[in-house]
Amino acid sequence: MATKQLTGLPDEADLRRADSLGREIFSDVANKWALLIIEALGERTLRFSTLRDEVEGISHKMLTQNLRMLERYGLLERTVHPVVPPRVEYTLTDPGQALRATIDGLCDWTHRYFGHIEASRRRFDA
């Protein structure tokens, strides 16, 4: 079976190339914390502490790093309100919402095949 070849992409967007920006973006955005943050935000605007509560198990440091990365890639917007103490809120941008649709599909796939995967793991580990 032949591998589908990508055409018309600049070298920097080619995920198959180890040195491409496309692979760097894919690697950063496809980590579990980033996916869970995007899913937790959904169509809402959330503060840091609420987001940390929504994504169980994420440390303060990992949440901060991933929020900065997602903001750098333009997938979320960080709004600082000039009050004391400062109130910071996060919301997905249009590209972030588009990525969320893909993540929703992955979540649906996980729910649909959970039983199958669980049974396969039991057989494999036996």
PDB file of C-alpha atoms in Angstrom:
ATOM      1  CA  MET A   1       0.000   0.000   0.000  1.00  0.00           C
ATOM      2  CA  ALA A   2       1.471   3.349  -1.028  1.00  0.00           C
ATOM      3  CA  THR A   3       1.757   6.210   1.408  1.00  0.00           C
ATOM      4  CA  LYS A   4      -0.221   9.256   0.349  1.00  0.00           C
ATOM      5  CA  GLN A   5       2.222  11.968  -0.649  1.00  0.00           C
ATOM      6  CA  LEU A   6       1.560  15.526   0.415  1.00  0.00           C
ATOM      7  CA  THR A   7       1.749  17.933  -2.477  1.00  0.00           C
ATOM      8  CA  GLY A   8       2.010  21.661  -2.666  1.00  0.00           C
ATOM      9  CA  LEU A   9       3.281  22.091   0.877  1.00  0.00           C
ATOM     10  CA  PRO A  10       6.347  24.163   1.554  1.00  0.00           C
ATOM     11  CA  ASP A  11       9.137  22.189   3.209  1.00  0.00           C
ATOM     12  CA  GLU A  12       8.455  24.009   6.479  1.00  0.00           C
ATOM     13  CA  ALA A  13       4.895  22.608   6.635  1.00  0.00           C
ATOM     14  CA  ASP A  14       5.819  18.992   5.811  1.00  0.00           C
ATOM     15  CA  LEU A  15       5.158  16.932   8.972  1.00  0.00           C
ATOM     16  CA  ARG A  16       7.310  14.093   7.651  1.00  0.00           C
ATOM     17  CA  ARG A  17      10.444  16.235   7.760  1.00  0.00           C
ATOM     18  CA  ALA A  18      12.243  16.155  11.101  1.00  0.00           C
ATOM     19  CA  ASP A  19      13.399  19.751  10.736  1.00  0.00           C
ATOM     20  CA  SER A  20      10.084  21.282   9.675  1.00  0.00           C
ATOM     21  CA  LEU A  21       8.149  23.922  11.558  1.00  0.00           C
ATOM     22  CA  GLY A  22       5.026  21.876  10.829  1.00  0.00           C
ATOM     23  CA  ARG A  23       6.380  18.987  12.891  1.00  0.00           C
ATOM     24  CA  GLU A  24       7.340  21.338  15.724  1.00  0.00           C
ATOM     25  CA  ILE A  25       3.815  22.763  15.801  1.00  0.00           C
ATOM     26  CA  PHE A  26       2.274  19.301  15.605  1.00  0.00           C
ATOM     27  CA  SER A  27       4.495  18.021  18.411  1.00  0.00           C
ATOM     28  CA  ASP A  28       3.680  20.963  20.675  1.00  0.00           C
ATOM     29  CA  VAL A  29      -0.060  21.049  20.045  1.00  0.00           C
ATOM     30  CA  ALA A  30      -0.583  17.271  20.100  1.00  0.00           C
ATOM     31  CA  ASN A  31       0.559  16.778  23.694  1.00  0.00           C
ATOM     32  CA  LYS A  32      -1.982  15.511  26.201  1.00  0.00           C
ATOM     33  CA  TRP A  33      -2.090  18.700  28.275  1.00  0.00           C
ATOM     34  CA  ALA A  34      -2.656  20.987  25.301  1.00  0.00           C
ATOM     35  CA  LEU A  35      -5.455  18.755  24.017  1.00  0.00           C
ATOM     36  CA  LEU A  36      -7.102  18.628  27.439  1.00  0.00           C
ATOM     37  CA  ILE A  37      -6.804  22.403  27.904  1.00  0.00           C
ATOM     38  CA  ILE A  38      -8.414  23.058  24.524  1.00  0.00           C
ATOM     39  CA  GLU A  39     -11.195  20.583  25.296  1.00  0.00           C
ATOM     40  CA  ALA A  40     -11.767  22.120  28.751  1.00  0.00           C
ATOM     41  CA  LEU A  41     -11.980  25.658  27.373  1.00  0.00           C
ATOM     42  CA  GLY A  42     -14.483  24.725  24.705  1.00  0.00           C
ATOM     43  CA  GLU A  43     -16.555  27.803  23.945  1.00  0.00           C
ATOM     44  CA  ARG A  44     -16.046  29.256  27.409  1.00  0.00           C
ATOM     45  CA  THR A  45     -13.742  31.864  28.862  1.00  0.00           C
ATOM     46  CA  LEU A  46     -12.008  30.566  31.975  1.00  0.00           C
ATOM     47  CA  ARG A  47      -9.645  31.874  34.598  1.00  0.00           C
ATOM     48  CA  PHE A  48      -6.385  30.064  35.339  1.00  0.00           C
ATOM     49  CA  SER A  49      -7.562  28.478  38.593  1.00  0.00           C
ATOM     50  CA  THR A  50     -10.821  27.245  37.064  1.00  0.00           C
ATOM     51  CA  LEU A  51      -8.919  25.796  34.122  1.00  0.00           C
ATOM     52  CA  ARG A  52      -6.517  24.031  36.496  1.00  0.00           C
ATOM     53  CA  ASP A  53      -9.505  22.520  38.330  1.00  0.00           C
ATOM     54  CA  GLU A  54     -11.050  21.398  35.013  1.00  0.00           C
ATOM     55  CA  VAL A  55      -7.894  19.583  33.864  1.00  0.00           C
ATOM     56  CA  GLU A  56      -7.315  17.147  36.713  1.00  0.00           C
ATOM     57  CA  GLY A  57      -3.708  16.251  37.410  1.00  0.00           C
ATOM     58  CA  ILE A  58      -2.062  19.176  35.625  1.00  0.00           C
ATOM     59  CA  SER A  59       0.505  21.071  37.649  1.00  0.00           C
ATOM     60  CA  HIS A  60       0.650  24.850  37.864  1.00  0.00           C
ATOM     61  CA  LYS A  61       3.904  24.770  35.865  1.00  0.00           C
ATOM     62  CA  MET A  62       2.540  22.538  33.067  1.00  0.00           C
ATOM     63  CA  LEU A  63      -0.636  24.603  32.761  1.00  0.00           C
ATOM     64  CA  THR A  64       1.402  27.804  32.528  1.00  0.00           C
ATOM     65  CA  GLN A  65       3.769  26.347  29.912  1.00  0.00           C
ATOM     66  CA  ASN A  66       0.953  24.992  27.768  1.00  0.00           C
ATOM     67  CA  LEU A  67      -1.123  28.171  27.985  1.00  0.00           C
ATOM     68  CA  ARG A  68       1.898  30.197  26.852  1.00  0.00           C
ATOM     69  CA  MET A  69       2.545  27.812  23.965  1.00  0.00           C
ATOM     70  CA  LEU A  70      -1.114  27.879  22.859  1.00  0.00           C
ATOM     71  CA  GLU A  71      -1.117  31.670  23.056  1.00  0.00           C
ATOM     72  CA  ARG A  72       2.131  31.831  21.059  1.00  0.00           C
ATOM     73  CA  TYR A  73       0.548  29.737  18.298  1.00  0.00           C
ATOM     74  CA  GLY A  74      -2.534  31.954  18.309  1.00  0.00           C
ATOM     75  CA  LEU A  75      -4.857  29.196  19.508  1.00  0.00           C
ATOM     76  CA  LEU A  76      -6.011  31.013  22.611  1.00  0.00           C
ATOM     77  CA  GLU A  77      -6.286  34.558  23.761  1.00  0.00           C
ATOM     78  CA  ARG A  78      -5.140  35.718  27.176  1.00  0.00           C
ATOM     79  CA  THR A  79      -6.929  38.731  28.615  1.00  0.00           C
ATOM     80  CA  VAL A  80      -5.551  40.540  31.661  1.00  0.00           C
ATOM     81  CA  HIS A  81      -8.074  42.730  33.453  1.00  0.00           C
ATOM     82  CA  PRO A  82      -6.497  45.729  35.244  1.00  0.00           C
ATOM     83  CA  VAL A  83      -7.828  45.002  38.720  1.00  0.00           C
ATOM     84  CA  VAL A  84      -6.144  44.142  41.997  1.00  0.00           C
ATOM     85  CA  PRO A  85      -5.409  41.293  42.168  1.00  0.00           C
ATOM     86  CA  PRO A  86      -5.078  40.896  38.383  1.00  0.00           C
ATOM     87  CA  ARG A  87      -7.761  38.765  36.749  1.00  0.00           C
ATOM     88  CA  VAL A  88      -6.533  36.736  33.777  1.00  0.00           C
ATOM     89  CA  GLU A  89      -8.908  34.895  31.459  1.00  0.00           C
ATOM     90  CA  TYR A  90      -8.354  32.513  28.566  1.00  0.00           C
ATOM     91  CA  THR A  91     -10.546  31.833  25.550  1.00  0.00           C
ATOM     92  CA  LEU A  92     -10.006  29.942  22.304  1.00  0.00           C
ATOM     93  CA  THR A  93      -9.481  31.899  19.082  1.00  0.00           C
ATOM     94  CA  ASP A  94     -11.060  30.833  15.783  1.00  0.00           C
ATOM     95  CA  PRO A  95      -8.077  28.574  14.934  1.00  0.00           C
ATOM     96  CA  GLY A  96      -8.293  27.157  18.471  1.00  0.00           C
ATOM     97  CA  GLN A  97     -11.992  26.420  17.955  1.00  0.00           C
ATOM     98  CA  ALA A  98     -11.171  24.705  14.653  1.00  0.00           C
ATOM     99  CA  LEU A  99      -8.601  22.521  16.426  1.00  0.00           C
ATOM    100  CA  ARG A 100     -11.163  21.814  19.134  1.00  0.00           C
ATOM    101  CA  ALA A 101     -13.474  20.303  16.503  1.00  0.00           C
ATOM    102  CA  THR A 102     -10.692  17.848  15.635  1.00  0.00           C
ATOM    103  CA  ILE A 103     -10.096  17.093  19.318  1.00  0.00           C
ATOM    104  CA  ASP A 104     -13.833  16.504  19.782  1.00  0.00           C
ATOM    105  CA  GLY A 105     -13.564  13.858  17.052  1.00  0.00           C
ATOM    106  CA  LEU A 106     -10.677  12.210  18.903  1.00  0.00           C
ATOM    107  CA  CYS A 107     -12.710  12.261  22.136  1.00  0.00           C
ATOM    108  CA  ASP A 108     -15.683  10.711  20.319  1.00  0.00           C
ATOM    109  CA  TRP A 109     -13.394   8.023  18.883  1.00  0.00           C
ATOM    110  CA  THR A 110     -12.029   7.293  22.382  1.00  0.00           C
ATOM    111  CA  HIS A 111     -15.537   6.871  23.805  1.00  0.00           C
ATOM    112  CA  ARG A 112     -16.676   4.757  20.868  1.00  0.00           C
ATOM    113  CA  TYR A 113     -13.769   2.304  20.999  1.00  0.00           C
ATOM    114  CA  PHE A 114     -13.028   2.399  24.731  1.00  0.00           C
ATOM    115  CA  GLY A 115     -14.450  -1.075  25.355  1.00  0.00           C
ATOM    116  CA  HIS A 116     -12.618  -2.566  22.383  1.00  0.00           C
ATOM    117  CA  ILE A 117      -9.289  -1.023  23.440  1.00  0.00           C
ATOM    118  CA  GLU A 118      -9.770  -2.044  27.059  1.00  0.00           C
ATOM    119  CA  ALA A 119     -10.468  -5.679  26.041  1.00  0.00           C
ATOM    120  CA  SER A 120      -7.463  -5.711  23.699  1.00  0.00           C
ATOM    121  CA  ARG A 121      -5.183  -4.389  26.435  1.00  0.00           C
ATOM    122  CA  ARG A 122      -6.387  -7.092  28.836  1.00  0.00           C
ATOM    123  CA  ARG A 123      -5.692  -9.804  26.231  1.00  0.00           C
ATOM    124  CA  PHE A 124      -2.288  -8.338  25.396  1.00  0.00           C
ATOM    125  CA  ASP A 125      -1.253  -7.995  29.046  1.00  0.00           C
ATOM    126  CA  ALA A 126      -2.420 -11.496  30.011  1.00  0.00           C
TER     127      ALA A 126
END
